[in-house]
Short mmCIF file of C-alpha atoms in Angstrom, two decimals:
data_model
loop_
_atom_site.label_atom_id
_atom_site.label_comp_id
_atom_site.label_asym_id
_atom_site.label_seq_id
_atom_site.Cartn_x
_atom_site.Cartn_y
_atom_site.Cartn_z
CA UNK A 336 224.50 210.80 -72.20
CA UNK A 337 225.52 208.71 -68.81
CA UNK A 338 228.73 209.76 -67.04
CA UNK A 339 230.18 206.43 -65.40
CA UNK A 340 230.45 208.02 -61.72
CA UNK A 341 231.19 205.93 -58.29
CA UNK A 342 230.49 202.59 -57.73
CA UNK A 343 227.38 201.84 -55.36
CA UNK A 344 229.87 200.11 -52.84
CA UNK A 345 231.66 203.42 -52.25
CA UNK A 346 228.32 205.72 -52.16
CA UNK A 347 227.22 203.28 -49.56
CA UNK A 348 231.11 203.36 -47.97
CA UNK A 349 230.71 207.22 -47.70
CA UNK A 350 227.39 207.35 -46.31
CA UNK A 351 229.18 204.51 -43.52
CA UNK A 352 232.24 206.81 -42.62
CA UNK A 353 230.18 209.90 -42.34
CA UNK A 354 227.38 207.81 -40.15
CA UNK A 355 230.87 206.63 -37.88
CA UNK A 356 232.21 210.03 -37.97
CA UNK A 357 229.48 211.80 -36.35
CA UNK A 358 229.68 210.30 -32.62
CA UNK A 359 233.40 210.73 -33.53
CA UNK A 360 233.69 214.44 -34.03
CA UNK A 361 230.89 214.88 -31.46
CA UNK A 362 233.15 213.14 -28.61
CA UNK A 363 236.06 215.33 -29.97
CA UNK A 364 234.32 218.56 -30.07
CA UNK A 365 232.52 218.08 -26.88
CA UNK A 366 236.50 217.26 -25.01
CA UNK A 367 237.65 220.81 -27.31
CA UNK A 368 234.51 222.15 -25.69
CA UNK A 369 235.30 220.98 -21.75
CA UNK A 370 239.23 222.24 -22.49
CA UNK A 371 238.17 225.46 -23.63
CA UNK A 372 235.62 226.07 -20.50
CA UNK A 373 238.45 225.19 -18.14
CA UNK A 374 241.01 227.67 -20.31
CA UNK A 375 237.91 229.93 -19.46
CA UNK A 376 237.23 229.77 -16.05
CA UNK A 377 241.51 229.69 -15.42
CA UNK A 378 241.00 233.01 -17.73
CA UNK A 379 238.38 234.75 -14.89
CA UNK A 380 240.61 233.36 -12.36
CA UNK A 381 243.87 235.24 -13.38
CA UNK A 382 241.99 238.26 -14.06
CA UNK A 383 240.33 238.19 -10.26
CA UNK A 384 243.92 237.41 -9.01
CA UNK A 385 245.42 240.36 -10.88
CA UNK A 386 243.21 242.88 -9.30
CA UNK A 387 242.95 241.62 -5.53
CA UNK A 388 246.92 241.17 -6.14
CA UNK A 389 246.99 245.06 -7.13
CA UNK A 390 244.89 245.58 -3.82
CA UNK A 391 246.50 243.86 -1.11
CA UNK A 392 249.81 245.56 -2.58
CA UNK A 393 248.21 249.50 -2.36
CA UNK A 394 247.15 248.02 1.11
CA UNK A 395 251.09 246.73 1.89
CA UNK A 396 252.29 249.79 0.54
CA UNK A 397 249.94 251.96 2.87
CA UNK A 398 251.00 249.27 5.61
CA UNK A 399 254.61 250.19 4.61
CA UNK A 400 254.79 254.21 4.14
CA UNK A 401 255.72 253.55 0.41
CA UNK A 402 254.35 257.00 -0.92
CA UNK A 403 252.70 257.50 -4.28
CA UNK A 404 255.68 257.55 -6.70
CA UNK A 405 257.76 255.93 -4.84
CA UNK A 406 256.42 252.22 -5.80
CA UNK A 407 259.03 249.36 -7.00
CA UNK A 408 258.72 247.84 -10.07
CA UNK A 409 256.30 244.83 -10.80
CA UNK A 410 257.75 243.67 -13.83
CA UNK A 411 258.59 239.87 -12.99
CA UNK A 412 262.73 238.66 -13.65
CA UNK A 413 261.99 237.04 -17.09
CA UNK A 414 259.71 240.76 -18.48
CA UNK A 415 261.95 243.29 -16.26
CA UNK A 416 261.89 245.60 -19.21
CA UNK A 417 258.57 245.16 -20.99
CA UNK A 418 255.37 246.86 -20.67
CA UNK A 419 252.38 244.28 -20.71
CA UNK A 420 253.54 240.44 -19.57
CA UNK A 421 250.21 239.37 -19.73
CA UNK A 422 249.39 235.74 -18.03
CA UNK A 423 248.00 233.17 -20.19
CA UNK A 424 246.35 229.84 -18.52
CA UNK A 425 247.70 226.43 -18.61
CA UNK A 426 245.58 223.84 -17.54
CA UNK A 427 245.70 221.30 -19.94
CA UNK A 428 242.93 218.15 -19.27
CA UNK A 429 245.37 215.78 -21.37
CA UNK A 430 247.26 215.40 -18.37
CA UNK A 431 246.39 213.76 -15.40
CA UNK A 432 244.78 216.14 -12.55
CA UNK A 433 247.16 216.74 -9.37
CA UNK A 434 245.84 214.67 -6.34
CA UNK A 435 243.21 216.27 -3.79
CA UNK A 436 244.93 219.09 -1.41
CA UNK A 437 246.28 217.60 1.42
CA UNK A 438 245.75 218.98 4.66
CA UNK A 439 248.72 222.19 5.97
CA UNK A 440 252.06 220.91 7.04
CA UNK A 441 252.35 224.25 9.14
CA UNK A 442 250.87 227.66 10.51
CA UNK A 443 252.80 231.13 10.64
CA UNK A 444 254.91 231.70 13.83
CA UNK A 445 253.55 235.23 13.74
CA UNK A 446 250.13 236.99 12.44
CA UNK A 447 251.19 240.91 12.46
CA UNK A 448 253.87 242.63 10.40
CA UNK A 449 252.65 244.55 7.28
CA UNK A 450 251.39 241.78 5.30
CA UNK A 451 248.85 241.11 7.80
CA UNK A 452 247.82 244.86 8.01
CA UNK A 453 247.54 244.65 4.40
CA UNK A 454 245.45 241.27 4.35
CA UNK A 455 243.07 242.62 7.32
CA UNK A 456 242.30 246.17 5.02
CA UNK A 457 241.04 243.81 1.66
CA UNK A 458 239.15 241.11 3.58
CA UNK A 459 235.73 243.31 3.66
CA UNK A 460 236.59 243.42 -0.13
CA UNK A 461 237.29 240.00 -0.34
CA UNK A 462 234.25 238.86 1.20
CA UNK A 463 231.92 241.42 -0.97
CA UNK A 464 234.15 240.25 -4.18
CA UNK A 465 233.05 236.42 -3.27
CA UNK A 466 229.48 237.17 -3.57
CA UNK A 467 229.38 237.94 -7.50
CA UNK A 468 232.51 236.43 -8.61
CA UNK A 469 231.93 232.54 -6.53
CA UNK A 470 235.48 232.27 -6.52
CA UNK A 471 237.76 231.65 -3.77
CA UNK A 472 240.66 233.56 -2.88
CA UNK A 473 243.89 233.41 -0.55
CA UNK A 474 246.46 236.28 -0.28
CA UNK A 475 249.76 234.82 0.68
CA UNK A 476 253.11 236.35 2.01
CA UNK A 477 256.47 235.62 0.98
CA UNK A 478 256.40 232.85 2.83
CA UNK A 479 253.24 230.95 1.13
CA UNK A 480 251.34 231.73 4.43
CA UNK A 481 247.76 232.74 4.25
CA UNK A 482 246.95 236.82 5.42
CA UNK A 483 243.73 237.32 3.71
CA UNK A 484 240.96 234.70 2.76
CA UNK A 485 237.05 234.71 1.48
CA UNK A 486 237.43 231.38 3.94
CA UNK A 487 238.98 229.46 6.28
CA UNK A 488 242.95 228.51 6.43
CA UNK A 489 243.92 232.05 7.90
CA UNK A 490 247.44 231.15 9.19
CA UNK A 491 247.94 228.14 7.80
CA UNK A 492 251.21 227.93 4.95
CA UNK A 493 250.32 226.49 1.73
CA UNK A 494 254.05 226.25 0.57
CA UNK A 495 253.40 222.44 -0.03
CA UNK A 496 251.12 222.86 -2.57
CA UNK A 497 252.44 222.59 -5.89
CA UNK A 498 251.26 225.91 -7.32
CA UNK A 499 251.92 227.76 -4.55
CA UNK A 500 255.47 226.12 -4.78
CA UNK A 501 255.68 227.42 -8.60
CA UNK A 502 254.62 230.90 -7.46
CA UNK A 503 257.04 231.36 -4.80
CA UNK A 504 259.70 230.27 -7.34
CA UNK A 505 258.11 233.38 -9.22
CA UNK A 506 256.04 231.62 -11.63
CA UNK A 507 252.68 231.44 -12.46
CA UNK A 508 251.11 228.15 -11.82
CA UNK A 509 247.70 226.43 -12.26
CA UNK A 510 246.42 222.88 -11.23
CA UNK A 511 243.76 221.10 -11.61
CA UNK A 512 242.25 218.61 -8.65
CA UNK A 513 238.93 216.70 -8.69
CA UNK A 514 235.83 217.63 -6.89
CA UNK A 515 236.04 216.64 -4.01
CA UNK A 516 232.04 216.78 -2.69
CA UNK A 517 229.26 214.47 -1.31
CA UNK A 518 226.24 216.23 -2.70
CA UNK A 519 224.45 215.56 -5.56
CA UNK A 520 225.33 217.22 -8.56
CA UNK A 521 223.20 220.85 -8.38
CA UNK A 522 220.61 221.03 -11.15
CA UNK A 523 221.23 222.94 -14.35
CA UNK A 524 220.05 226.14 -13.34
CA UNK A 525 221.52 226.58 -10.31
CA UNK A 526 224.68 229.02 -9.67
CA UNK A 527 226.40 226.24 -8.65
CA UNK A 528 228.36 224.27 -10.78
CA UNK A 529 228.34 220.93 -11.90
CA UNK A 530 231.78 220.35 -12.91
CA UNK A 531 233.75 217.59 -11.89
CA UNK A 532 237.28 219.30 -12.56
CA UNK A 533 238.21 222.15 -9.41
CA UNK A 534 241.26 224.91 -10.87
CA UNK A 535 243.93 226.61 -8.44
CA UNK A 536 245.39 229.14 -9.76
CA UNK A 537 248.74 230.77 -8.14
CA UNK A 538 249.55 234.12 -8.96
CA UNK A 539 252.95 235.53 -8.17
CA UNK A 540 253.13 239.32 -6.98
CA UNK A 541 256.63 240.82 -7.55
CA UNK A 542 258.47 244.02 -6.45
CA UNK A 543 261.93 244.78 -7.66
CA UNK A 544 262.13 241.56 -9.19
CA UNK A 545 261.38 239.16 -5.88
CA UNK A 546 258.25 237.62 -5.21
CA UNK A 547 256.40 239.27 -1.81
CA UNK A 548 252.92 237.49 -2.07
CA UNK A 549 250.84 235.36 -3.76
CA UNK A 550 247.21 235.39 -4.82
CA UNK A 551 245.71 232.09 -4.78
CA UNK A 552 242.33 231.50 -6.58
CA UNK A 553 239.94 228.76 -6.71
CA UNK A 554 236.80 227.84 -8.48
CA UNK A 555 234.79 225.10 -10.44
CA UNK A 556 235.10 224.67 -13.90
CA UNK A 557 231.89 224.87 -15.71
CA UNK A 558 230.24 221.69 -16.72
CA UNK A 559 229.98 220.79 -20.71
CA UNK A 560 226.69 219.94 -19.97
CA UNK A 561 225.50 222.69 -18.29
CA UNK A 562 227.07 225.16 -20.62
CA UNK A 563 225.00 223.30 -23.55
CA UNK A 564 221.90 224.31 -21.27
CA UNK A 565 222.89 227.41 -20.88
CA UNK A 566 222.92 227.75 -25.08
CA UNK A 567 220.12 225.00 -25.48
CA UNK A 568 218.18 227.58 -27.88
CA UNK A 569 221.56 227.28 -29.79
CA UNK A 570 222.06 223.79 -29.56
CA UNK A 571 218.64 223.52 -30.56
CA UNK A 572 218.80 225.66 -33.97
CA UNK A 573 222.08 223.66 -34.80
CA UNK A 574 220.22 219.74 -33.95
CA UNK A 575 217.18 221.40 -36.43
CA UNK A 576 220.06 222.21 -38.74
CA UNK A 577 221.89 218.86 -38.72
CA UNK A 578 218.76 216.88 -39.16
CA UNK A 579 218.07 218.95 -42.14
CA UNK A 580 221.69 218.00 -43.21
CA UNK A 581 221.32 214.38 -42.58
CA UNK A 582 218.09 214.47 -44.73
CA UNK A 583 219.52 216.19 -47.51
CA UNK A 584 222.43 213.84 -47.74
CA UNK A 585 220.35 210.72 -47.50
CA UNK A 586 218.70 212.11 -50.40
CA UNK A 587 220.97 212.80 -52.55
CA UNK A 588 222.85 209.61 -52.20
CA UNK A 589 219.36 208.03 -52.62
CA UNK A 590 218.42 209.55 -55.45
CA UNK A 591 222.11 208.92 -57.23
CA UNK A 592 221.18 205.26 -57.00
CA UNK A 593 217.21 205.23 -57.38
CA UNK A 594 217.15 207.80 -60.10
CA UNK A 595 219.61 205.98 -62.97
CA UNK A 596 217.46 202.23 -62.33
CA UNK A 597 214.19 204.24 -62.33
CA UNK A 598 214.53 205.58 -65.65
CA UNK A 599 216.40 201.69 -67.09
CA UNK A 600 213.13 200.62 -65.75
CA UNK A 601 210.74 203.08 -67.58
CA UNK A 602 212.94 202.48 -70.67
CA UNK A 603 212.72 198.83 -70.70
CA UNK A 604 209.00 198.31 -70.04
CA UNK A 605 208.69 201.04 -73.05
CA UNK A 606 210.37 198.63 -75.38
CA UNK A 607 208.20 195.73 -74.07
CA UNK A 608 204.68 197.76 -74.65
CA UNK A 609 206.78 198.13 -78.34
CA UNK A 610 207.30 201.47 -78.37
CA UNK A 611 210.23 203.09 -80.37
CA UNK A 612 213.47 201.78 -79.07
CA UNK A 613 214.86 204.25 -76.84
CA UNK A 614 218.34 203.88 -75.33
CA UNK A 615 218.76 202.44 -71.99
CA UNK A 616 221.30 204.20 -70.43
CA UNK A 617 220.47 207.18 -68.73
CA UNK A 618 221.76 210.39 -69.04
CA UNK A 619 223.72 212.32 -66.23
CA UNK A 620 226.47 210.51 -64.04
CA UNK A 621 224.99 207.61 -62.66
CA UNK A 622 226.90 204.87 -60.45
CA UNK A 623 229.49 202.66 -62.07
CA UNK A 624 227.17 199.38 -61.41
CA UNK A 625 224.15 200.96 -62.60
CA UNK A 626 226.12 202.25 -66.18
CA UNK A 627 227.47 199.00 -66.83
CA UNK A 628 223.99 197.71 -66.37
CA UNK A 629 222.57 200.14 -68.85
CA UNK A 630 225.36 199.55 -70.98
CA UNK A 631 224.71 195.82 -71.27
CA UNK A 632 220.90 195.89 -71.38
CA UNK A 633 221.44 197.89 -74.32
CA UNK A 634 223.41 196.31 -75.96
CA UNK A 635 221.50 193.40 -75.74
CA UNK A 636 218.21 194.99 -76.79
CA UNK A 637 220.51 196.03 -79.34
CA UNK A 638 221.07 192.61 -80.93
CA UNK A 639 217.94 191.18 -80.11
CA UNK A 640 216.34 194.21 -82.71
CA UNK A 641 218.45 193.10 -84.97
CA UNK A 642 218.13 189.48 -85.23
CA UNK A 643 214.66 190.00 -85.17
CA UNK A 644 214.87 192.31 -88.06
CA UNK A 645 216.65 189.32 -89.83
CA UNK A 646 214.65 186.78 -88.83
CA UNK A 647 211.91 188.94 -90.43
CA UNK A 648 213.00 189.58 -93.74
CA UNK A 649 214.13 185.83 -94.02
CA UNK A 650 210.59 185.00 -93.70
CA UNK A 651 209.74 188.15 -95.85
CA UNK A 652 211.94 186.57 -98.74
CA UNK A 653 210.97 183.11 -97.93
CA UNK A 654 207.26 184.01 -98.47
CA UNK A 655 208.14 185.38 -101.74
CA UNK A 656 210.32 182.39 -103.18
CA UNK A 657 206.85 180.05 -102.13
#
């Protein structure tokens, strides 16, 4: 027996809203996707930071004659007393990206002094670090002026950057600045990245509670696109997989509305060949158009039997009176 189900207008309204929502969710997913590769590459950063922090400090306290034992603590103000104070990143790509770096206000008065020592011993390191990790990295002094680098800017005091700023306030900060570059964009393959976003990460470096360097990192973030190369065989099991989900939907809904009218049809033409009257509706849920329909067709072949059952005895008896 037919089930009165949903009307044809909202099958074909669902099939609509799932057909809008697609390049929807895909826009979404894909800025979810470009947030979570910059939280990524801000990740690597902070981790780099950490450990050529950890190395220019052994090197400061060589510099210094701190002996083994003997080291302050590097517990920052706000986690004096806690074992782990983990860093977590804090780029956020709903807000608008800080303006390109402008150019040093200033250069240290004097290069020497045990920072420098310290920056001169991890610059070999820094330089053999650059080659796997592709990140760039500036060792500061208390004074937000540059005593190591993978590059240029040696000297020069970054205190006017905003991050390095936050850091020497003795927080962590993290910006993000557009690429700035005149090249075309490298090809998918390449080691270089195609990203269009640039992160600057400042790392603070406490002892005793007051900030005596900071590690300064830099890299590109990874393209969206170029990370969907890099999983294409992925991407490519999951575009098999939604076609095959697409199909299977436009099927269904098809054959909710084809299936109920087919057999009406079959049912109908049975009657007209004048085959035993069989009912017209069909059975399972069928759409609320196409069950009215049945119901009314019918109900009409319903009353048509029957007057022509009348009408045929009346002429039965009629015969008989002559």
């Amino acid at each position: 027996m037919a089930r009165k189900g949903p009307s044809i207008q909202r099958l074909l309204l669902g099939v609509n809203v799932l057909v809008l929502l697609v390049p929807v969710l895909a826009v979404v997913l894909l800025r979810i996707y470009e947030t979570h590769l910059v939280r990524q590459t801000e990740a690597r950063l902070i981790a780099e930071s950490v450990l050529i922090g950890e190395a220019w400090r052994a090197a400061l306290h060589a510099a210094t004659g701190v002996r083994p034992g003997d080291e302050p603590a590097i517990q920052p103000p706000h986690a004096r007393h806690d074992r782990f104070f983990p860093i977590e990143p804090m780029v956020d790509l709903n807000r608008r990206l800080t303006p390109p770096e402008p150019p040093p206000t200033r250069r240290s008065r004097v290069m020497d002094g045990p920072a420098w020592a310290a920056g001169r011993a991890i610059k070999p390191m820094l330089d053999r670090a650059k080659l796997v990790n592709l990140s760039g990295a500036r060792v500061l002094d208390a004074e937000g002026c540059v005593v190591a680098s993978t590059g240029t800017q040696l000297g020069d005091c970054l205190d006017h950057l905003p991050e390095v700023n936050g850091a020497l306030a003795g927080h962590y900060t993290a910006v993000g600045r557009p690429r700035m570059s005149d090249e075309p964009p490298p090809p998918l393959h390449s080691i270089s990245r195609r990203g269009q976003v640039r992160l600057f990460t400042a790392t603070p470096l406490f002892e005793d509670g007051q900030v005596v360097g900071v590690v300064r990192m830099s890299r590109t973030a990874i393209d969206p696109l170029e990370a969907l190369w890099q999983h294409r065989q992925t991407l490519l099991y999951a575009l098999v997989g939604s076609l095959l989900l697409v199909g299977a939907v436009s099927l269904f809904f098809a054959r909710r509305i084809t299936r109920p009218v087919r057999a009406i049809t079959e049912a109908a033409e049975a009657i007209a060949r004048g085959e035993a009257r069989r009912p017209l509706t069909p059975g399972g849920k069928v759409p609320a158009e196409v069950f009215q329909l049945s119901q009314a067709l019918d109900t009409m072949t319903a009353q048509l039997r029957e007057r022509a059952d009348y009408i045929a005895d009346f002429a039965a008896n009629v015969s008989h009176e002559l």
